[in-house]
Every structure is written in structure tokens, then in C-alpha cells.
Amino acid sequence: MKQTRRREVIRTGTTVEQMVRAIADMIVTGETLPGAKLDEVSLAVRFDVSRTPVREALRELGAMGLVAREPNRSAVVTNVTEAYLHSMFEAMAELEAICARLSAERMTVDERRALELEHRESVRLVHAGAEEEYSAHNTEFHTRLYRGAHNDHVFEMVTQTRARLAPFRRAQFRLPGRLAKSYEEHGRIVTAIMRADAAVAGQAAYSHVEIVSDASAVFATPGE
């Protein structure tokens, strides 16, 4: 049943982004363990797609640090340790704090209202336990913070870091009660930005990412 559902997702448009998401989820949730080979042909058959999107997806997964590949060899799942994952989240917390502080200072009235409205509307996803939909909302919410900083260089750095952490940030929403807690954490960030309180906004964003880091650690490999 699980395999059939995954095929349906991939075959709808069959994009590289969908392949990256599917394979990354297999790795992060432990369905595919560190050291396992990711053969292009086998993956193409499994998801009922051509080898082209699989090949590009593996390349992107390599850039994310989830897959290692040597010339003329199959891709291999890497070992993402708790220590390395923590180091990425540590950098992410600093970057998101910067974005929240700058957003509190620089967001236009319309940008603030849009952020607040989107946040309030997301409560229905929490009540429905809609993990996938909330994950998509979460990405949009944070993107608004990044753009609200009105700093192109910071936006580039934070989006690149987020891309590497995306599979783990998605996986955290599978944990019991995480949707509601995430909503509350977002609320503190939004309130501070609406009040133009840069210091509180920055601290709220930093704390939020720290909590996400702790929640996501369960999906990393123990050890150094």
C-alpha cells in the first residue's frame, strides 16, 4: 500500500523535486539506511519513472549531503550524525534570527498583514492534523520571513541552508504534538514582528529553530 501511494505521488507530473522529496524521506525516516546503495535502475522501476529524474534527484541529494557518489558507481546513503545535523541547525538558527530581526524592522505593512493572515489560517491545518499541508505552509511562512528581511545576500544563505535541512524539517511534523507547538512558536515570531520588536522577533526565531533541531535529532544517526 505504501509503495503504491508513493508511485501515485511521483507520477503526478514526475518532477525532480518530487523525486528528491520521496528519496530524502526514505533516507531520513530510516527506510533506507546509511551505506545503502541507490541504484538508478531500481529506483526508476520502483517509482515508475525514467532514469532521468532519478539521476538529477540523486545529484541534488548529493548537494544536500544525504547521498555520496563516486564516478561510475551507485550513489550511497551517507551517515548524517547528530553532531553534524546540530551544526547545520545551529547555523540555521542564527540566520533565521537575523531574518526575523530585519523583518521586524523592514517589513512593509502589507507584508506584515500577509504574514499574520497566513499564520492565523494555518491553525485549521493543525486542528486537522494535516502534516503534509502544514509542512508546505511552514516553508511559505519561513520564506516570508526571509524575504521580509529585504537583504538578498542573507536570503541566499538562508535558503541554501534550509534546502539541506528540508527533509529533517519535514520529518519533525510526524512527531506527536509537533504541529501545535510549531504553530505556537510561529505565533510568537508573528506577534513580535507585528509590534516591530526586532530583539524579541530574533530571539523567538532562534528559539524556534533550536526546538526544531531537537525534534529533528531523532532522525539523525547517533554518534560523531
XYZ file of N, CA and C in Angstrom, residues 6 63 99 117 126 133 168 220-221:
27
model
N 3.190 6.034 -3.006
C 4.351 6.815 -3.398
C 4.436 6.915 -4.921
N 24.106 17.172 -3.148
C 24.363 18.546 -2.733
C 23.802 18.820 -1.338
N 16.971 37.145 10.042
C 15.819 37.428 9.175
C 14.647 37.977 9.976
N -1.916 36.927 8.525
C -3.080 36.235 7.980
C -2.757 34.781 7.661
N -3.495 22.573 11.669
C -3.110 21.972 12.946
C -4.257 21.136 13.496
N 0.265 19.291 4.415
C -0.171 20.650 4.124
C 0.501 21.659 5.047
N 14.647 16.963 7.078
C 14.538 16.816 8.523
C 13.446 17.730 9.077
N 18.391 11.584 13.018
C 19.815 11.510 12.669
C 20.419 10.222 13.213
N 21.649 9.932 12.772
C 22.359 8.745 13.248
C 23.155 9.104 14.473
